[in-house]
Coordinates of C-alpha atoms in Angstrom, one line a residue:
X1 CA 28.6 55.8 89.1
X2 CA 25.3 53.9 89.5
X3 CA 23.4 53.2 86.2
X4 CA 20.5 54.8 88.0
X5 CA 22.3 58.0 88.0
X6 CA 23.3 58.2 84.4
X7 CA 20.0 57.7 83.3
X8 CA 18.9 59.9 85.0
X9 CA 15.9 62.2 82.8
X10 CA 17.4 60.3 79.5
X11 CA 14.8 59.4 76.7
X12 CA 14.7 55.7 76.6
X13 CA 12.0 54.2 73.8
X14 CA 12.8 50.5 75.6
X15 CA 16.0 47.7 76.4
X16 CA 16.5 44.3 75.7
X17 CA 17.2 43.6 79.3
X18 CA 16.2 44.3 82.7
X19 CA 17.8 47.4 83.7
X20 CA 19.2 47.1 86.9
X21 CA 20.0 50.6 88.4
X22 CA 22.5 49.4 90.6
X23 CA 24.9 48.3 88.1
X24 CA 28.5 50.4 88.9
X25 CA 29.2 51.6 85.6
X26 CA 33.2 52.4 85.0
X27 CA 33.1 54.9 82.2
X28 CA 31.4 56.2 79.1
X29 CA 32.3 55.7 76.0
X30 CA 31.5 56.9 72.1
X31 CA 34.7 55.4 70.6
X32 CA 36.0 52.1 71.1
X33 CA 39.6 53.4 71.4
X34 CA 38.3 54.8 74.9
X35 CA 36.0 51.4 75.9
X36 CA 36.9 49.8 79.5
X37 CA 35.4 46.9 80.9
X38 CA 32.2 47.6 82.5
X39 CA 31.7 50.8 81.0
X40 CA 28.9 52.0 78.4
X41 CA 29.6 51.8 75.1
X42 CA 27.1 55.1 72.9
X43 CA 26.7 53.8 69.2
X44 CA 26.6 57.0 67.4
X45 CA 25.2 57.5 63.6
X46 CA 28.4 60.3 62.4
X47 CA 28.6 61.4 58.3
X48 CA 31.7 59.1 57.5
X49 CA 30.8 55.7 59.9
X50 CA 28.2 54.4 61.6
X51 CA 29.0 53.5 65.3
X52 CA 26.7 50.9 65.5
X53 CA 29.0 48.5 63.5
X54 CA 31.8 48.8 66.3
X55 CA 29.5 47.2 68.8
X56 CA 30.6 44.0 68.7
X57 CA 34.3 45.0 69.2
X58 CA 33.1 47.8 72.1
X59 CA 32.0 44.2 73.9
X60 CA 35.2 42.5 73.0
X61 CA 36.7 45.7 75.2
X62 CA 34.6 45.0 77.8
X63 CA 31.5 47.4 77.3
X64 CA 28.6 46.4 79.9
X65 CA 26.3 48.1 78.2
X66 CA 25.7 49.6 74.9
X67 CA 23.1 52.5 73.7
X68 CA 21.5 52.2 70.5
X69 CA 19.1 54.0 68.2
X70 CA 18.8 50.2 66.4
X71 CA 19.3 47.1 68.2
X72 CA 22.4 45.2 66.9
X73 CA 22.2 40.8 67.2
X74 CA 25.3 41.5 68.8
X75 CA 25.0 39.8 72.2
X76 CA 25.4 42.3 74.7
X77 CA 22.9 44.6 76.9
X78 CA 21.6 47.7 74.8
X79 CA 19.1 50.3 75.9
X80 CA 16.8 52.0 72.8
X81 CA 16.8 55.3 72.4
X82 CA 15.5 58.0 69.5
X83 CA 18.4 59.6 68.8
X84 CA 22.2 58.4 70.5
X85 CA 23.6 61.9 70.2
X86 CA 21.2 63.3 72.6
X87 CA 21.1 60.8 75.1
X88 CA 25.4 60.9 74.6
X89 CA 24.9 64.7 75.6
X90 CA 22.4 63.8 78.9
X91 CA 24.6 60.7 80.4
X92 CA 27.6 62.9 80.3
X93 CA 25.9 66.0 82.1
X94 CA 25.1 63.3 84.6
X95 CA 27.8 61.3 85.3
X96 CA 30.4 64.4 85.5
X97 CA 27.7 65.6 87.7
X98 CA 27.1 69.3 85.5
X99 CA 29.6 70.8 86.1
X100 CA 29.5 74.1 83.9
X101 CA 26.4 74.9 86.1
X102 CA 28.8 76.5 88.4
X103 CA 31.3 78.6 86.4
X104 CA 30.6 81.9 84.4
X105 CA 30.7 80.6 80.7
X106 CA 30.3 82.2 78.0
X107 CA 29.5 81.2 74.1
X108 CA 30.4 82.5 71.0
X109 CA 28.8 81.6 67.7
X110 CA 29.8 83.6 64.4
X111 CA 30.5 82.5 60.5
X112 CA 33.7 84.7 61.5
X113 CA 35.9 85.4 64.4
X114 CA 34.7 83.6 66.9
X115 CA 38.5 82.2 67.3
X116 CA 39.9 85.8 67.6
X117 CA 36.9 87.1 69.8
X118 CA 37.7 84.1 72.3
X119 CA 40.7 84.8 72.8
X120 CA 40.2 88.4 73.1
X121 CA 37.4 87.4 76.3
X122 CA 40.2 85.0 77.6
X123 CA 42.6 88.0 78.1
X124 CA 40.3 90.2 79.6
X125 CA 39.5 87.6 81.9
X126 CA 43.3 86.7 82.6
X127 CA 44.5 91.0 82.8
X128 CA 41.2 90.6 85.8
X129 CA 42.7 88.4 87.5
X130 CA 40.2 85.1 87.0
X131 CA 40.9 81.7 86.7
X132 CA 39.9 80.9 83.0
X133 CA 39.5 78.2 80.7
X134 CA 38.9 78.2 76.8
X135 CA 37.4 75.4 74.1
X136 CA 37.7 76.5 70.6
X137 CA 38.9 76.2 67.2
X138 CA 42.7 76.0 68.3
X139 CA 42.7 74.5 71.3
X140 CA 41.4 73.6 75.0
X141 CA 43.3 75.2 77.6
X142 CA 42.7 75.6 81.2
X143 CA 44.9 75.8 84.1
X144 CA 48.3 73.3 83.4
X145 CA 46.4 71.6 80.3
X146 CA 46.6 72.7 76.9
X147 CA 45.2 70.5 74.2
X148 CA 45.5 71.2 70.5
X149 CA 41.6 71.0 69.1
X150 CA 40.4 68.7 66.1
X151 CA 36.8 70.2 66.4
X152 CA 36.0 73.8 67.2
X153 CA 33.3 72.4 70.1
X154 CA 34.3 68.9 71.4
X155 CA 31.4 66.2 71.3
X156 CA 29.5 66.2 74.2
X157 CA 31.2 63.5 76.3
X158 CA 34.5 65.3 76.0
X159 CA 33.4 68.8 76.7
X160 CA 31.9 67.9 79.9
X161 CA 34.8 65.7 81.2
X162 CA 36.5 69.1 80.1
X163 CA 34.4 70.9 82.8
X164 CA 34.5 69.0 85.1
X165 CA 38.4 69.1 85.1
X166 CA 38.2 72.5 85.1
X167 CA 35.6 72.6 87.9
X168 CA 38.0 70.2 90.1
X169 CA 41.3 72.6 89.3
X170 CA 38.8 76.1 90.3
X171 CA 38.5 77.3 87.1
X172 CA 36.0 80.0 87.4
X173 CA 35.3 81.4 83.5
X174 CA 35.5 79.8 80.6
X175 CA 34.9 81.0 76.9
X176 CA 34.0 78.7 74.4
X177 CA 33.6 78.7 70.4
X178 CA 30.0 77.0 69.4
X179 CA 29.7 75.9 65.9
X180 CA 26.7 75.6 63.4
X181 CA 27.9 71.6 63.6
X182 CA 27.9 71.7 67.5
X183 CA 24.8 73.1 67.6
X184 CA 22.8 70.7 65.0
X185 CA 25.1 67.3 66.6
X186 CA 23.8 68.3 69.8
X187 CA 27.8 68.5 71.1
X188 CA 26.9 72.0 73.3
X189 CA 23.6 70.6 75.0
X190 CA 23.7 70.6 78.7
X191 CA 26.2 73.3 78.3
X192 CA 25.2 75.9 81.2
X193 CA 25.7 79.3 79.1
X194 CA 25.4 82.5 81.3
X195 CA 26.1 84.6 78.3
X196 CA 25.9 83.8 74.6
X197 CA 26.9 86.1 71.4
X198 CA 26.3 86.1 67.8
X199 CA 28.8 88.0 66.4
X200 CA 27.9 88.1 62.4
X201 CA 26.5 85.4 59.7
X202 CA 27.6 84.5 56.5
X203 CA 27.0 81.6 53.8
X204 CA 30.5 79.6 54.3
X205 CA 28.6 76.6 55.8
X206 CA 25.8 76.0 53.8
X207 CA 26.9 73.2 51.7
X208 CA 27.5 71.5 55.1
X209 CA 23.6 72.0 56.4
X210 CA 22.2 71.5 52.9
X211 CA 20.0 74.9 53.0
X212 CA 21.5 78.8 54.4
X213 CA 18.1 79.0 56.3
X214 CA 19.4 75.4 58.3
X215 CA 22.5 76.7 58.7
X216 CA 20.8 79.7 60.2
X217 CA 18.9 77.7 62.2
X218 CA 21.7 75.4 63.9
X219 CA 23.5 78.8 64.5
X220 CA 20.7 79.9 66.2
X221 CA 20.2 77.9 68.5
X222 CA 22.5 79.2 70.8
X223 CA 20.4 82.0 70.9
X224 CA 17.0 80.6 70.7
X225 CA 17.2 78.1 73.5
X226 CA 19.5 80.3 76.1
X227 CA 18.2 80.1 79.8
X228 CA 16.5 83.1 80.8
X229 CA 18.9 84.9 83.3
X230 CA 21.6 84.6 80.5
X231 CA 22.7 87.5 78.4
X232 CA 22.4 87.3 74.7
X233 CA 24.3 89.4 72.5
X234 CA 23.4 90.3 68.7
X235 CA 24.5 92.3 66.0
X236 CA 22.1 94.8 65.4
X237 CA 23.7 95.4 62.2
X238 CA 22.6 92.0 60.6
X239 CA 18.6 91.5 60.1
X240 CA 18.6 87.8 60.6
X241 CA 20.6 87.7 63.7
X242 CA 18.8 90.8 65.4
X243 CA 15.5 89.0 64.8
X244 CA 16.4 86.7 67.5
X245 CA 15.6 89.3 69.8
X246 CA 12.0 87.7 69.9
X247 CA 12.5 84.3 69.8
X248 CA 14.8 83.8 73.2
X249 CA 14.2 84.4 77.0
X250 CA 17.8 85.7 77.4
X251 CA 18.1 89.4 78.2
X252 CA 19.1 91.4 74.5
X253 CA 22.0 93.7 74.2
X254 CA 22.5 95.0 71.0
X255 CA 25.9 96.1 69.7
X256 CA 26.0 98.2 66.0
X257 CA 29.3 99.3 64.0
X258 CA 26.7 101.5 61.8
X259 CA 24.4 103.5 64.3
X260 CA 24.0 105.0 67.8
X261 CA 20.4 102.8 67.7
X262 CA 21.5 99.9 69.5
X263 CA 22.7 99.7 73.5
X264 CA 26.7 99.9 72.5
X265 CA 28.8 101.2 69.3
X266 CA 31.5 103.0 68.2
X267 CA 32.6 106.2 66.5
X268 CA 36.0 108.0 65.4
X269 CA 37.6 104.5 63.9
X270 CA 41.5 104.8 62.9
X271 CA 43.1 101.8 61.1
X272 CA 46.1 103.9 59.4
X273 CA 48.6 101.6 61.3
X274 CA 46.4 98.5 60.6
X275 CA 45.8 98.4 64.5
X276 CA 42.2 100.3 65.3
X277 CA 41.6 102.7 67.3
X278 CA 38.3 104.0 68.4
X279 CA 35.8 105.5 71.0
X280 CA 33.6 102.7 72.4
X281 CA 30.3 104.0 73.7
X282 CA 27.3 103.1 75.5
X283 CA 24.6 104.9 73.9
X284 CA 22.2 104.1 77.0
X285 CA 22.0 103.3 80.9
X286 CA 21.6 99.5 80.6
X287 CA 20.6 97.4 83.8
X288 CA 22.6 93.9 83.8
X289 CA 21.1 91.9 86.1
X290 CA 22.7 93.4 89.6
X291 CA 23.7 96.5 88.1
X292 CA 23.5 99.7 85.9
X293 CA 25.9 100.1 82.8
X294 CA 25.8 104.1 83.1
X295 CA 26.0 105.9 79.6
X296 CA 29.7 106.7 78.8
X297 CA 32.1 106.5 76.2
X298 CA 36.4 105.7 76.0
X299 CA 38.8 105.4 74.4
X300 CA 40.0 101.7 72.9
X301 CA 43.5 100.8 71.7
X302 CA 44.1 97.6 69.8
X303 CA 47.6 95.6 70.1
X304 CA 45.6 93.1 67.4
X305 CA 45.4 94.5 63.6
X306 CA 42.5 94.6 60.9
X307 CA 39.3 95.8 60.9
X308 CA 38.3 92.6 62.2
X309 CA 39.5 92.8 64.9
X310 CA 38.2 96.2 65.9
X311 CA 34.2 94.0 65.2
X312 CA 35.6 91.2 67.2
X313 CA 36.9 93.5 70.0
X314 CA 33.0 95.2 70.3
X315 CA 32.0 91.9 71.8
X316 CA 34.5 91.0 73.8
X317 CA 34.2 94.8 75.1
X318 CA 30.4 94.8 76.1
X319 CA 31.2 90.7 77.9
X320 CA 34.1 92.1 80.0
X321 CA 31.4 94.8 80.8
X322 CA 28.9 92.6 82.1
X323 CA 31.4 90.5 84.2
X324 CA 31.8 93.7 86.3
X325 CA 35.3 94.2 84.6
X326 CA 36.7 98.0 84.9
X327 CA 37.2 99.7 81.9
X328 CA 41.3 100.4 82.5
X329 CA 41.3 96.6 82.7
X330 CA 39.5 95.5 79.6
X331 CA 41.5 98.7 78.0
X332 CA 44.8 97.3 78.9
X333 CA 44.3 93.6 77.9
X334 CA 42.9 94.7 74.3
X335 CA 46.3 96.6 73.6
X336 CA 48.3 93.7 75.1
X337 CA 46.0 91.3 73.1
X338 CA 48.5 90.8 69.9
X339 CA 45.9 88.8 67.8
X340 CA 45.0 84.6 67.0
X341 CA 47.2 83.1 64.2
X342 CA 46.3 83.7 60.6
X343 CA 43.9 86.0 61.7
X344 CA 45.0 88.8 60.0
X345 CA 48.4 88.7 61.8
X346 CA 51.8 90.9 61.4
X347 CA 54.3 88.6 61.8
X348 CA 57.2 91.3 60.5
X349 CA 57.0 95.0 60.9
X350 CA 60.2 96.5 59.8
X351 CA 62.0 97.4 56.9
X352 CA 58.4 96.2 55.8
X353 CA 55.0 94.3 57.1
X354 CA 54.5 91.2 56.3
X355 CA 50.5 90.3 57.4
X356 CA 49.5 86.4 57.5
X357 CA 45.6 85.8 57.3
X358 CA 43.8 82.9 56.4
X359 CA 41.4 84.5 53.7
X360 CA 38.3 82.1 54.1
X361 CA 35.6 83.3 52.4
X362 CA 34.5 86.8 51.0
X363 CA 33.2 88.0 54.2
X364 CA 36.7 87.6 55.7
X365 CA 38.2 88.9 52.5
X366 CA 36.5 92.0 53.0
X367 CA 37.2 92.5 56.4
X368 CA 40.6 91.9 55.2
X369 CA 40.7 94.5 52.2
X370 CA 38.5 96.9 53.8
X371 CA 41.3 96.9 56.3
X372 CA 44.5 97.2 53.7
X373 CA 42.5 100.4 52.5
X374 CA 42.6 102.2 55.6
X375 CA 45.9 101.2 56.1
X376 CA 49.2 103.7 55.2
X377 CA 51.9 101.6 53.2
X378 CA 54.0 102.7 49.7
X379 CA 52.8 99.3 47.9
X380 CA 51.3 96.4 48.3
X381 CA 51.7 92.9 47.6
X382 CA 49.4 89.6 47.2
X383 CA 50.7 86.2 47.7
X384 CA 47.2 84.1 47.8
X385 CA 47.3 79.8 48.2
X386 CA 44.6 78.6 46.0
X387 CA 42.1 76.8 48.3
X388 CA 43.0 72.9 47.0
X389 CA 39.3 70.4 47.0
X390 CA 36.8 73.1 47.6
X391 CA 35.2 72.9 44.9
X392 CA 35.1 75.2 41.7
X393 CA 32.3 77.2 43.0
X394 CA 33.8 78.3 46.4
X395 CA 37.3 78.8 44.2
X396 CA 35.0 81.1 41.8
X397 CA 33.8 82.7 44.6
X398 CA 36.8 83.2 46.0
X399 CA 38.6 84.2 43.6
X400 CA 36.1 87.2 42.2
X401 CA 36.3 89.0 45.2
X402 CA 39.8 88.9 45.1
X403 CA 39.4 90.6 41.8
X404 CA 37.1 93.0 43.3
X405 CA 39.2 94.2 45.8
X406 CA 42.4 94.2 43.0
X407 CA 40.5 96.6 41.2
X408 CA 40.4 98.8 44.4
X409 CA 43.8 98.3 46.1
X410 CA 45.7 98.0 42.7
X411 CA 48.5 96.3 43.9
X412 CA 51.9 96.1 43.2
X413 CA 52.0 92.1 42.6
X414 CA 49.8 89.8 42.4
X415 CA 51.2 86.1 43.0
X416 CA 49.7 82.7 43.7
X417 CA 50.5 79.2 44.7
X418 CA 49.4 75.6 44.6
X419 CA 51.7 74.7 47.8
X420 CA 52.3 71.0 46.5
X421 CA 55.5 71.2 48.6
X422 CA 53.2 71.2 51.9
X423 CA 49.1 70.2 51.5
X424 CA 48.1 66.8 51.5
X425 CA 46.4 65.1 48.8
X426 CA 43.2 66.4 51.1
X427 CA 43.6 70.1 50.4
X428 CA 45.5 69.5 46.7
X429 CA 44.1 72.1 44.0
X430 CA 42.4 70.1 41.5
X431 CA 43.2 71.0 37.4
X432 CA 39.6 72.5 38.0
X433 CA 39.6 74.7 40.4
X434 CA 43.4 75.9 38.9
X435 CA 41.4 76.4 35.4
X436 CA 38.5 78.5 37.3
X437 CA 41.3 80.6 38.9
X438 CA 43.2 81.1 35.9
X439 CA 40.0 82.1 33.9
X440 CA 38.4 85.0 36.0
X441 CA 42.2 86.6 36.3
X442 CA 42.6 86.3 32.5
X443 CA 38.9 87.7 31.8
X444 CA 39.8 90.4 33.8
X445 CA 43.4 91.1 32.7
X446 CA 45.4 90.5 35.9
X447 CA 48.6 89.2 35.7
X448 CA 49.8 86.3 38.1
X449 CA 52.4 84.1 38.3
X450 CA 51.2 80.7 39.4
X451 CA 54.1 78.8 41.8
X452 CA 54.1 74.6 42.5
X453 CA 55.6 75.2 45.8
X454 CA 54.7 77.3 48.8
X455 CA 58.4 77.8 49.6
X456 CA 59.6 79.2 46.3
X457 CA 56.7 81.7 46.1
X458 CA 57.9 83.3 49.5
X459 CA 61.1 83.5 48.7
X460 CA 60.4 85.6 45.3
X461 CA 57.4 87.4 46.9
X462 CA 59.6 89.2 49.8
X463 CA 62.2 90.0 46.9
X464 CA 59.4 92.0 45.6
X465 CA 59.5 94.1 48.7
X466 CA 60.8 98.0 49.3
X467 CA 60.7 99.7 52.2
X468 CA 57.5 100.4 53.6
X469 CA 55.9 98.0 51.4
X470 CA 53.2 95.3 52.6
X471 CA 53.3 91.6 51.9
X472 CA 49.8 89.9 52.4
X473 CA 50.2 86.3 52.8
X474 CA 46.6 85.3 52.1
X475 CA 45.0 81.5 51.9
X476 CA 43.7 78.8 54.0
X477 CA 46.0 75.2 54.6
X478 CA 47.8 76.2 51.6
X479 CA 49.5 79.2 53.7
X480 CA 49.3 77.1 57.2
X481 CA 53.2 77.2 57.0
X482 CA 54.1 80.2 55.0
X483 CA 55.0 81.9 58.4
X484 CA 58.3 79.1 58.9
X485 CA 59.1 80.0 55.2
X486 CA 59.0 84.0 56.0
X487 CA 61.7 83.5 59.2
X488 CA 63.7 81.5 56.9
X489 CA 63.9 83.6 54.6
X490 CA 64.8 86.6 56.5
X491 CA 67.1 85.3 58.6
X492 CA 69.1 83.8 56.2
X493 CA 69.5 87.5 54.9
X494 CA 70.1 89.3 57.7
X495 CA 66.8 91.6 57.6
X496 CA 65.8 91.0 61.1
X497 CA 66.8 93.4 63.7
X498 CA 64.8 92.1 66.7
X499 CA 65.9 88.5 66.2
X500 CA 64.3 87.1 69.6
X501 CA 61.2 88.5 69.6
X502 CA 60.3 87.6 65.7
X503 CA 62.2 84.2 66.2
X504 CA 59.5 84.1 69.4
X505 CA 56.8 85.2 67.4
X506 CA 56.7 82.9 64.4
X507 CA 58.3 79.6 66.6
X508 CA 55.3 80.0 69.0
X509 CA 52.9 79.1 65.6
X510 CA 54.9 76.9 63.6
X511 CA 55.4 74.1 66.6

């Protein structure tokens, strides 16, 4: 593509050449691992490196050209600009020529479940019949590609090479999850959303944004800056998000768990199996853009459990909705849709349930609990991984509401683990955050048996289990693999009885 092209509308404070337009530029780069000759190297200022020192090897590779917010010595073409990030965001729109700007795509933003209500839009989508693509937390996956994710939203660069693939192989939907970090790195600009949501909002990221209200603020922006034939979505339920009712040009739909105030809600909730069941209803006639949303109410069947999922399912209820999609249809693929991993998954429902959730933060522990208390079981079990270099305050936090809810569940056992047998030194429980753990249980006089290894605490922990009983498998990297111990386990003593379809089950996330 011309260099006249990819400049196109980009920010430049000045060069230390004479930009020729002319120049056939090869490819853009951000990385020197992906540098050709003739292409533009995009020196980027990230939290661990600064990519302004890998200049002089990006020419080395061959890079024409490179973009700078501070001009290097290194002798090689650079253009100026305020801030690399941004003007990374704008050369990619135009040289893959924007190609979201013709595809229904939708954006999710939450502190919770946006993973699990991604995937739930993706299935309505794919039970209608529509050529889809997703971009999230797990991976990017659109028509023969599948690529496992190491950010929730790609950088820029990437994403729109993503859409323009998708573009090319007639991809016609595509949901994607959109971070606090996307949102304040600039990753989802350019992005053409034609419906955003935020789901719900709590304090997990703060340390991250240095402040809750900039948290807030990067999470908003999803909202806040949304074109103004797009639909925005927002939980009436939570003050701070429903403000942003004001403060975007998007057309508000309000969804509410609590009242019949907003424009859709539920009533007659039933998680006695763990898998809800409720009446959906839209409390108003709502005109979306071409059409009328008549008043009505029906009946919703989940195939997911936890009460999670029954707030994740609202959403992708009222998106299917406005994509036109029939009831029957979003109906069918909600009680096909058999959940996200570690989001509050049964991966054994015999002789006994076994549930696998990933127990982030006390807003998720709550959905979590809230969820075991509706439930019907004879006794229940805890088998939590201490989170390994959080810190002592996110471990205290933690680890309180896990009393909390003990007090209220009372269950049978109460076991934990450190999972030294499968973390790396990254996620390792410190002596500290052990001692803070430790302390709270004792203060409160709950027992636990502390395990070193992930493995052993499995093995003992489905001993524990009679019929009918639960097993709640709860923690974050220190539980990523507790799934492969479970199938060991149970197949070595013969206490499966539909051997394919667990084997399926737990092979299909421990790959």
């Amino acid at each position: 593509m011309k260099l006249e092209k990819i400049l196109n509308n980009l920010d430049i404070i000045d060069a230390n050449f004479e930009i020729d337009k002319e120049i056939e530029i090869k490819n853009i780069a951000f990385h020197t691992d992906d540098v050709v000759e003739g292409g533009i190297f995009v020196a980027i200022k990230g939290y661990v490196t600064d990519g302004h020192k890998f200049i002089k090897k990006a020419r080395e590779l061959g890079a024409e050209i490179a973009v700078v917010e501070d001009y290097s010595e290194e002798d090689i073409k650079q253009i100026r600009v305020e801030n690399s990030r941004i003007a990374l965001a704008d050369m990619a729109r135009n040289f893959y020529e924007d190609p979201s700007k013709d595809m229904n795509v939708i954006g999710i933003t939450a502190t919770n479940g946006k993973t699990t209500t991604a995937f739930m839009v993706n299935s309505i989508l794919e039970e209608d019949k529509r050529n889809t693509g997703i971009i999230g937390t797990v991976l990017t996956r659109y028509a023969d590609v599948m690529i496992p994710s190491v950010l929730t939203t790609p950088e820029s660069l990437t994403l729109q090479s993503y859409f323009r693939d998708m573009k090319d192989k007639g991809v016609t939907d595509v949901t994607m999850e959109v971070s606090s970090s996307a949102q304040e790195l600039y990753r989802n600009k350019n992005i053409d959303f034609d419906i955003v949501t935020f789901n719900n909002l709590g304090r997990e990221h703060i340390d991250q944004h240095g402040s809750f209200e900039n948290y807030f603020r990067f999470k908003s922006r999803l909202i806040r800056h949304a074109k103004e034939d797009a639909l925005a979505i927002l939980n009436a339920d939570d003050e701070k998000i429903y403000s942003l009712k004001d403060k975007t040009r998007a057309k508000v739909l309000s969804f509410s768990l609590e009242n019949n105030d907003a424009d859709f809600g539920i009533q007659n909730l039933d998680l006695s199996t763990g898998k809800g069941k409720f009446t959906f209803k839209i409390n108003r006639d709502i005109k979306i853009k071409d059409f009328i949303l008549e008043k009505s109410e029906f009946e919703i069947e989940l195939g997911s459990v936890g009460y999670s999922s029954v707030m994740n399912s609202l959403v992708a209820i009222i998106i299917g909705l406005c994509l036109k999609i029939d009831t029957e249809t979003i109906k069918r693929a909600l009680k096909n849709f058999k959940g996200v991993e570690r989001r509050f998954e049964l991966i054994f429902d015999e002789e006994f349930k076994i549930l696998d959730d990933h127990f982030a933060n006390e807003k998720n522990i709550d959905a979590t609990m809230e969820t075991l208390k509706e439930m019907d079981y004879k006794n229940l079990n805890i088998l939590y991984a201490i989170r390994g270099k959080r810190g002592v305050e996110v471990n205290r936090e933690i680890t309180e509401r896990l009393v909390k809810w003990i007090k209220v569940l009372n269950p049978k056992s109460l076991t934990a683990t450190l999972s030294r047998d499968t973390v790396k030194e990254k996620d390792r429980v410190t002596d500290e955050e052990l001692k803070v753990f430790k302390d709270i249980l004792e203060k409160n006089k709950i027992a636990c048996k502390v395990y070193d290894t992930l493995e052993e605490s499995i093995n003992d922990a489905i001993d524990l289990l009679d019929q009918d009983d639960v097993l709640l498998l709860a923690g974050c990297q220190g539980m990523d693999k507790g799934a492969g111990f479970v199938k060991e386990k149970l197949l070595r003593e013969n206490k499966v009885k539909d051997i394919q379809g667990f084997s399926h089950r737990i092979d299909k996330r421990i790959c």
